[in-house]
């Protein structure tokens, strides 16, 4: 509360001049590296996508920054704004994540955007019935993530082979 009060008191003194200046310098200093990484990603996406018909390419979209970047890279690499995006709504999404996914959908009207969601069961009710998910009993992913996504994929592609791009961050250990 004290910090919020102090921030409110000093709000008029806060501006983005220094921040914007440093961001501009940061972008300039890293432009070559970023361009290299983008070109490398585009080449990989194009190489993999060449093995599949365009209608068999799917973007897994969680509404997070990793899947957003992956979607942007794939759409630009393939020059195709109408790629299929599948949003896996686990029913445990933060409201802001769902709002962002719907905003993304509105801002990308050419994208084919499907929502995969378990509409038959409630996560908390299942927890009451069989207990919470655990390391040895990981029922939640199959019931609320992979199951609904698989149903959407089966309804769209049946027995066809597809190529899916996932935005999963690399963790250095």
PDB file of C-alpha atoms in Angstrom:
ATOM      1  CA  UNK A   1       0.000   0.000   0.000  1.00  0.00           C
ATOM      2  CA  UNK A   2       2.843   2.389   0.839  1.00  0.00           C
ATOM      3  CA  UNK A   3       4.598   1.744  -2.451  1.00  0.00           C
ATOM      4  CA  UNK A   4       1.365   2.260  -4.397  1.00  0.00           C
ATOM      5  CA  UNK A   5       0.746   5.515  -2.535  1.00  0.00           C
ATOM      6  CA  UNK A   6       4.272   6.767  -3.310  1.00  0.00           C
ATOM      7  CA  UNK A   7       3.952   5.773  -6.985  1.00  0.00           C
ATOM      8  CA  UNK A   8       0.678   7.666  -7.223  1.00  0.00           C
ATOM      9  CA  UNK A   9       2.283  10.741  -5.604  1.00  0.00           C
ATOM     10  CA  UNK A  10       5.160  10.706  -8.100  1.00  0.00           C
ATOM     11  CA  UNK A  11       3.111   9.684 -11.144  1.00  0.00           C
ATOM     12  CA  UNK A  12       3.452  13.061 -12.851  1.00  0.00           C
ATOM     13  CA  UNK A  13       7.253  12.877 -12.586  1.00  0.00           C
ATOM     14  CA  UNK A  14       7.368   9.448 -14.207  1.00  0.00           C
ATOM     15  CA  UNK A  15       7.776   9.332 -17.959  1.00  0.00           C
ATOM     16  CA  UNK A  16       9.211   7.038 -20.559  1.00  0.00           C
ATOM     17  CA  UNK A  17      11.917   9.279 -22.032  1.00  0.00           C
ATOM     18  CA  UNK A  18      14.883   7.390 -20.540  1.00  0.00           C
ATOM     19  CA  UNK A  19      13.210   4.029 -21.009  1.00  0.00           C
ATOM     20  CA  UNK A  20      12.477   4.755 -24.675  1.00  0.00           C
ATOM     21  CA  UNK A  21      16.029   5.974 -25.233  1.00  0.00           C
ATOM     22  CA  UNK A  22      17.544   2.816 -23.753  1.00  0.00           C
ATOM     23  CA  UNK A  23      15.135   0.562 -25.626  1.00  0.00           C
ATOM     24  CA  UNK A  24      16.124   2.273 -28.870  1.00  0.00           C
ATOM     25  CA  UNK A  25      19.821   1.724 -28.054  1.00  0.00           C
ATOM     26  CA  UNK A  26      19.155  -1.886 -27.061  1.00  0.00           C
ATOM     27  CA  UNK A  27      17.364  -2.605 -30.338  1.00  0.00           C
ATOM     28  CA  UNK A  28      20.107  -0.951 -32.360  1.00  0.00           C
ATOM     29  CA  UNK A  29      22.851  -2.876 -30.511  1.00  0.00           C
ATOM     30  CA  UNK A  30      21.114  -6.235 -31.009  1.00  0.00           C
ATOM     31  CA  UNK A  31      19.584  -5.782 -34.484  1.00  0.00           C
ATOM     32  CA  UNK A  32      22.077  -7.980 -36.355  1.00  0.00           C
ATOM     33  CA  UNK A  33      21.747 -10.829 -33.863  1.00  0.00           C
ATOM     34  CA  UNK A  34      17.962 -10.620 -33.838  1.00  0.00           C
ATOM     35  CA  UNK A  35      17.836 -10.580 -37.650  1.00  0.00           C
ATOM     36  CA  UNK A  36      20.076 -13.661 -37.722  1.00  0.00           C
ATOM     37  CA  UNK A  37      17.832 -15.535 -35.266  1.00  0.00           C
ATOM     38  CA  UNK A  38      14.682 -14.578 -37.199  1.00  0.00           C
ATOM     39  CA  UNK A  39      16.212 -15.658 -40.516  1.00  0.00           C
ATOM     40  CA  UNK A  40      17.343 -18.946 -38.986  1.00  0.00           C
ATOM     41  CA  UNK A  41      13.824 -19.571 -37.612  1.00  0.00           C
ATOM     42  CA  UNK A  42      12.195 -18.681 -40.941  1.00  0.00           C
ATOM     43  CA  UNK A  43      14.521 -21.064 -42.803  1.00  0.00           C
ATOM     44  CA  UNK A  44      13.727 -23.896 -40.370  1.00  0.00           C
ATOM     45  CA  UNK A  45       9.973 -23.298 -40.619  1.00  0.00           C
ATOM     46  CA  UNK A  46      10.090 -23.142 -44.430  1.00  0.00           C
ATOM     47  CA  UNK A  47      12.202 -26.318 -44.619  1.00  0.00           C
ATOM     48  CA  UNK A  48       9.825 -28.279 -42.389  1.00  0.00           C
ATOM     49  CA  UNK A  49       6.664 -26.854 -43.964  1.00  0.00           C
ATOM     50  CA  UNK A  50       7.844 -27.807 -47.466  1.00  0.00           C
ATOM     51  CA  UNK A  51       7.192 -31.443 -46.510  1.00  0.00           C
ATOM     52  CA  UNK A  52       3.477 -30.861 -45.846  1.00  0.00           C
ATOM     53  CA  UNK A  53       0.518 -29.371 -47.661  1.00  0.00           C
ATOM     54  CA  UNK A  54      -0.194 -25.904 -46.297  1.00  0.00           C
ATOM     55  CA  UNK A  55      -3.601 -26.985 -44.988  1.00  0.00           C
ATOM     56  CA  UNK A  56      -1.855 -29.583 -42.774  1.00  0.00           C
ATOM     57  CA  UNK A  57       0.158 -27.030 -40.797  1.00  0.00           C
ATOM     58  CA  UNK A  58      -1.093 -26.194 -37.308  1.00  0.00           C
ATOM     59  CA  UNK A  59       0.054 -23.658 -34.733  1.00  0.00           C
ATOM     60  CA  UNK A  60      -0.457 -24.578 -31.105  1.00  0.00           C
ATOM     61  CA  UNK A  61      -1.481 -21.321 -29.441  1.00  0.00           C
ATOM     62  CA  UNK A  62      -1.558 -20.976 -25.647  1.00  0.00           C
ATOM     63  CA  UNK A  63      -1.865 -17.213 -25.511  1.00  0.00           C
ATOM     64  CA  UNK A  64       1.583 -16.902 -23.945  1.00  0.00           C
ATOM     65  CA  UNK A  65       4.588 -15.055 -25.322  1.00  0.00           C
ATOM     66  CA  UNK A  66       6.307 -18.184 -26.650  1.00  0.00           C
ATOM     67  CA  UNK A  67       3.333 -19.337 -28.727  1.00  0.00           C
ATOM     68  CA  UNK A  68       2.690 -15.764 -29.890  1.00  0.00           C
ATOM     69  CA  UNK A  69       6.264 -15.465 -31.185  1.00  0.00           C
ATOM     70  CA  UNK A  70       6.014 -18.906 -32.803  1.00  0.00           C
ATOM     71  CA  UNK A  71       2.757 -17.944 -34.537  1.00  0.00           C
ATOM     72  CA  UNK A  72       4.292 -14.673 -35.761  1.00  0.00           C
ATOM     73  CA  UNK A  73       7.397 -16.453 -37.078  1.00  0.00           C
ATOM     74  CA  UNK A  74       5.382 -19.149 -38.870  1.00  0.00           C
ATOM     75  CA  UNK A  75       2.889 -16.731 -40.424  1.00  0.00           C
ATOM     76  CA  UNK A  76       5.692 -14.500 -41.693  1.00  0.00           C
ATOM     77  CA  UNK A  77       7.987 -17.356 -42.797  1.00  0.00           C
ATOM     78  CA  UNK A  78       5.196 -18.954 -44.816  1.00  0.00           C
ATOM     79  CA  UNK A  79       3.549 -15.681 -45.884  1.00  0.00           C
ATOM     80  CA  UNK A  80       0.249 -17.200 -44.836  1.00  0.00           C
ATOM     81  CA  UNK A  81      -2.040 -15.404 -42.395  1.00  0.00           C
ATOM     82  CA  UNK A  82      -4.657 -18.161 -42.684  1.00  0.00           C
ATOM     83  CA  UNK A  83      -2.781 -20.905 -40.821  1.00  0.00           C
ATOM     84  CA  UNK A  84      -4.761 -22.950 -38.311  1.00  0.00           C
ATOM     85  CA  UNK A  85      -4.242 -21.820 -34.692  1.00  0.00           C
ATOM     86  CA  UNK A  86      -5.507 -24.063 -31.888  1.00  0.00           C
ATOM     87  CA  UNK A  87      -5.981 -22.424 -28.494  1.00  0.00           C
ATOM     88  CA  UNK A  88      -5.948 -25.044 -25.749  1.00  0.00           C
ATOM     89  CA  UNK A  89      -8.217 -23.648 -23.038  1.00  0.00           C
ATOM     90  CA  UNK A  90      -7.452 -25.797 -19.997  1.00  0.00           C
ATOM     91  CA  UNK A  91     -10.278 -24.039 -18.070  1.00  0.00           C
ATOM     92  CA  UNK A  92      -7.560 -22.869 -15.663  1.00  0.00           C
ATOM     93  CA  UNK A  93      -6.371 -19.991 -17.839  1.00  0.00           C
ATOM     94  CA  UNK A  94      -5.877 -16.600 -16.270  1.00  0.00           C
ATOM     95  CA  UNK A  95      -8.641 -14.274 -17.504  1.00  0.00           C
ATOM     96  CA  UNK A  96      -5.979 -12.073 -19.106  1.00  0.00           C
ATOM     97  CA  UNK A  97      -4.684 -15.050 -21.120  1.00  0.00           C
ATOM     98  CA  UNK A  98      -8.146 -15.809 -22.490  1.00  0.00           C
ATOM     99  CA  UNK A  99      -8.727 -12.111 -23.211  1.00  0.00           C
ATOM    100  CA  UNK A 100      -5.395 -11.932 -25.045  1.00  0.00           C
ATOM    101  CA  UNK A 101      -6.188 -15.043 -27.110  1.00  0.00           C
ATOM    102  CA  UNK A 102      -9.522 -13.537 -28.158  1.00  0.00           C
ATOM    103  CA  UNK A 103      -7.841 -10.200 -28.936  1.00  0.00           C
ATOM    104  CA  UNK A 104      -5.234 -12.056 -31.015  1.00  0.00           C
ATOM    105  CA  UNK A 105      -8.063 -13.765 -32.864  1.00  0.00           C
ATOM    106  CA  UNK A 106      -9.764 -10.404 -33.563  1.00  0.00           C
ATOM    107  CA  UNK A 107      -6.482  -8.818 -34.702  1.00  0.00           C
ATOM    108  CA  UNK A 108      -5.719 -11.739 -37.029  1.00  0.00           C
ATOM    109  CA  UNK A 109      -9.022 -12.229 -38.842  1.00  0.00           C
ATOM    110  CA  UNK A 110      -7.491 -14.380 -41.594  1.00  0.00           C
ATOM    111  CA  UNK A 111      -6.199 -16.940 -39.092  1.00  0.00           C
ATOM    112  CA  UNK A 112      -8.281 -20.057 -38.675  1.00  0.00           C
ATOM    113  CA  UNK A 113      -8.688 -20.044 -34.903  1.00  0.00           C
ATOM    114  CA  UNK A 114     -10.082 -23.059 -33.050  1.00  0.00           C
ATOM    115  CA  UNK A 115     -10.592 -23.406 -29.297  1.00  0.00           C
ATOM    116  CA  UNK A 116      -9.979 -26.800 -27.697  1.00  0.00           C
ATOM    117  CA  UNK A 117     -11.740 -27.041 -24.341  1.00  0.00           C
ATOM    118  CA  UNK A 118     -13.175 -29.780 -22.138  1.00  0.00           C
ATOM    119  CA  UNK A 119     -16.741 -28.520 -21.814  1.00  0.00           C
ATOM    120  CA  UNK A 120     -18.039 -31.663 -20.097  1.00  0.00           C
ATOM    121  CA  UNK A 121     -15.990 -31.562 -16.903  1.00  0.00           C
ATOM    122  CA  UNK A 122     -14.909 -29.038 -14.324  1.00  0.00           C
ATOM    123  CA  UNK A 123     -11.332 -29.216 -13.058  1.00  0.00           C
ATOM    124  CA  UNK A 124     -12.264 -28.555  -9.420  1.00  0.00           C
ATOM    125  CA  UNK A 125     -15.086 -31.120  -9.450  1.00  0.00           C
ATOM    126  CA  UNK A 126     -12.701 -33.758 -10.795  1.00  0.00           C
ATOM    127  CA  UNK A 127     -10.214 -32.832  -8.039  1.00  0.00           C
ATOM    128  CA  UNK A 128     -12.938 -33.450  -5.454  1.00  0.00           C
ATOM    129  CA  UNK A 129     -13.797 -36.818  -7.044  1.00  0.00           C
ATOM    130  CA  UNK A 130     -10.325 -38.298  -7.629  1.00  0.00           C
ATOM    131  CA  UNK A 131      -7.913 -35.912  -5.939  1.00  0.00           C
ATOM    132  CA  UNK A 132      -5.602 -33.271  -7.348  1.00  0.00           C
ATOM    133  CA  UNK A 133      -3.143 -34.092 -10.120  1.00  0.00           C
ATOM    134  CA  UNK A 134       0.179 -35.430  -8.879  1.00  0.00           C
ATOM    135  CA  UNK A 135       3.480 -36.635 -10.289  1.00  0.00           C
ATOM    136  CA  UNK A 136       2.258 -40.227 -10.492  1.00  0.00           C
ATOM    137  CA  UNK A 137      -1.344 -39.379 -11.371  1.00  0.00           C
ATOM    138  CA  UNK A 138      -1.212 -36.669 -14.024  1.00  0.00           C
ATOM    139  CA  UNK A 139      -4.791 -36.840 -15.214  1.00  0.00           C
ATOM    140  CA  UNK A 140      -5.193 -33.109 -15.767  1.00  0.00           C
ATOM    141  CA  UNK A 141      -3.147 -32.779 -18.983  1.00  0.00           C
ATOM    142  CA  UNK A 142      -4.931 -35.608 -20.787  1.00  0.00           C
ATOM    143  CA  UNK A 143      -8.335 -34.487 -19.559  1.00  0.00           C
ATOM    144  CA  UNK A 144      -8.015 -30.719 -19.978  1.00  0.00           C
ATOM    145  CA  UNK A 145      -5.222 -30.172 -22.506  1.00  0.00           C
ATOM    146  CA  UNK A 146      -4.147 -32.965 -24.838  1.00  0.00           C
ATOM    147  CA  UNK A 147      -7.573 -34.637 -24.910  1.00  0.00           C
ATOM    148  CA  UNK A 148      -9.503 -31.562 -26.111  1.00  0.00           C
ATOM    149  CA  UNK A 149      -6.722 -30.604 -28.539  1.00  0.00           C
ATOM    150  CA  UNK A 150      -6.677 -34.144 -29.948  1.00  0.00           C
ATOM    151  CA  UNK A 151     -10.458 -34.004 -30.460  1.00  0.00           C
ATOM    152  CA  UNK A 152     -10.123 -30.744 -32.429  1.00  0.00           C
ATOM    153  CA  UNK A 153      -7.249 -32.162 -34.493  1.00  0.00           C
ATOM    154  CA  UNK A 154      -9.203 -35.359 -35.205  1.00  0.00           C
ATOM    155  CA  UNK A 155     -12.247 -33.374 -36.295  1.00  0.00           C
ATOM    156  CA  UNK A 156     -10.110 -31.288 -38.669  1.00  0.00           C
ATOM    157  CA  UNK A 157      -7.625 -33.851 -39.970  1.00  0.00           C
ATOM    158  CA  UNK A 158      -8.857 -37.365 -39.144  1.00  0.00           C
ATOM    159  CA  UNK A 159      -5.995 -39.693 -40.223  1.00  0.00           C
ATOM    160  CA  UNK A 160      -3.866 -37.130 -42.058  1.00  0.00           C
ATOM    161  CA  UNK A 161      -0.317 -36.345 -41.037  1.00  0.00           C
ATOM    162  CA  UNK A 162       0.094 -32.799 -39.787  1.00  0.00           C
ATOM    163  CA  UNK A 163       2.948 -30.512 -38.839  1.00  0.00           C
ATOM    164  CA  UNK A 164       2.499 -28.622 -35.589  1.00  0.00           C
ATOM    165  CA  UNK A 165       4.582 -25.705 -34.395  1.00  0.00           C
ATOM    166  CA  UNK A 166       4.730 -25.228 -30.622  1.00  0.00           C
ATOM    167  CA  UNK A 167       6.216 -22.255 -28.809  1.00  0.00           C
ATOM    168  CA  UNK A 168       8.237 -23.872 -26.057  1.00  0.00           C
ATOM    169  CA  UNK A 169      11.004 -21.873 -24.473  1.00  0.00           C
ATOM    170  CA  UNK A 170      14.447 -23.453 -24.320  1.00  0.00           C
ATOM    171  CA  UNK A 171      15.698 -23.635 -20.766  1.00  0.00           C
ATOM    172  CA  UNK A 172      19.470 -23.550 -20.329  1.00  0.00           C
ATOM    173  CA  UNK A 173      20.611 -25.690 -17.450  1.00  0.00           C
TER     174      UNK A 173
END
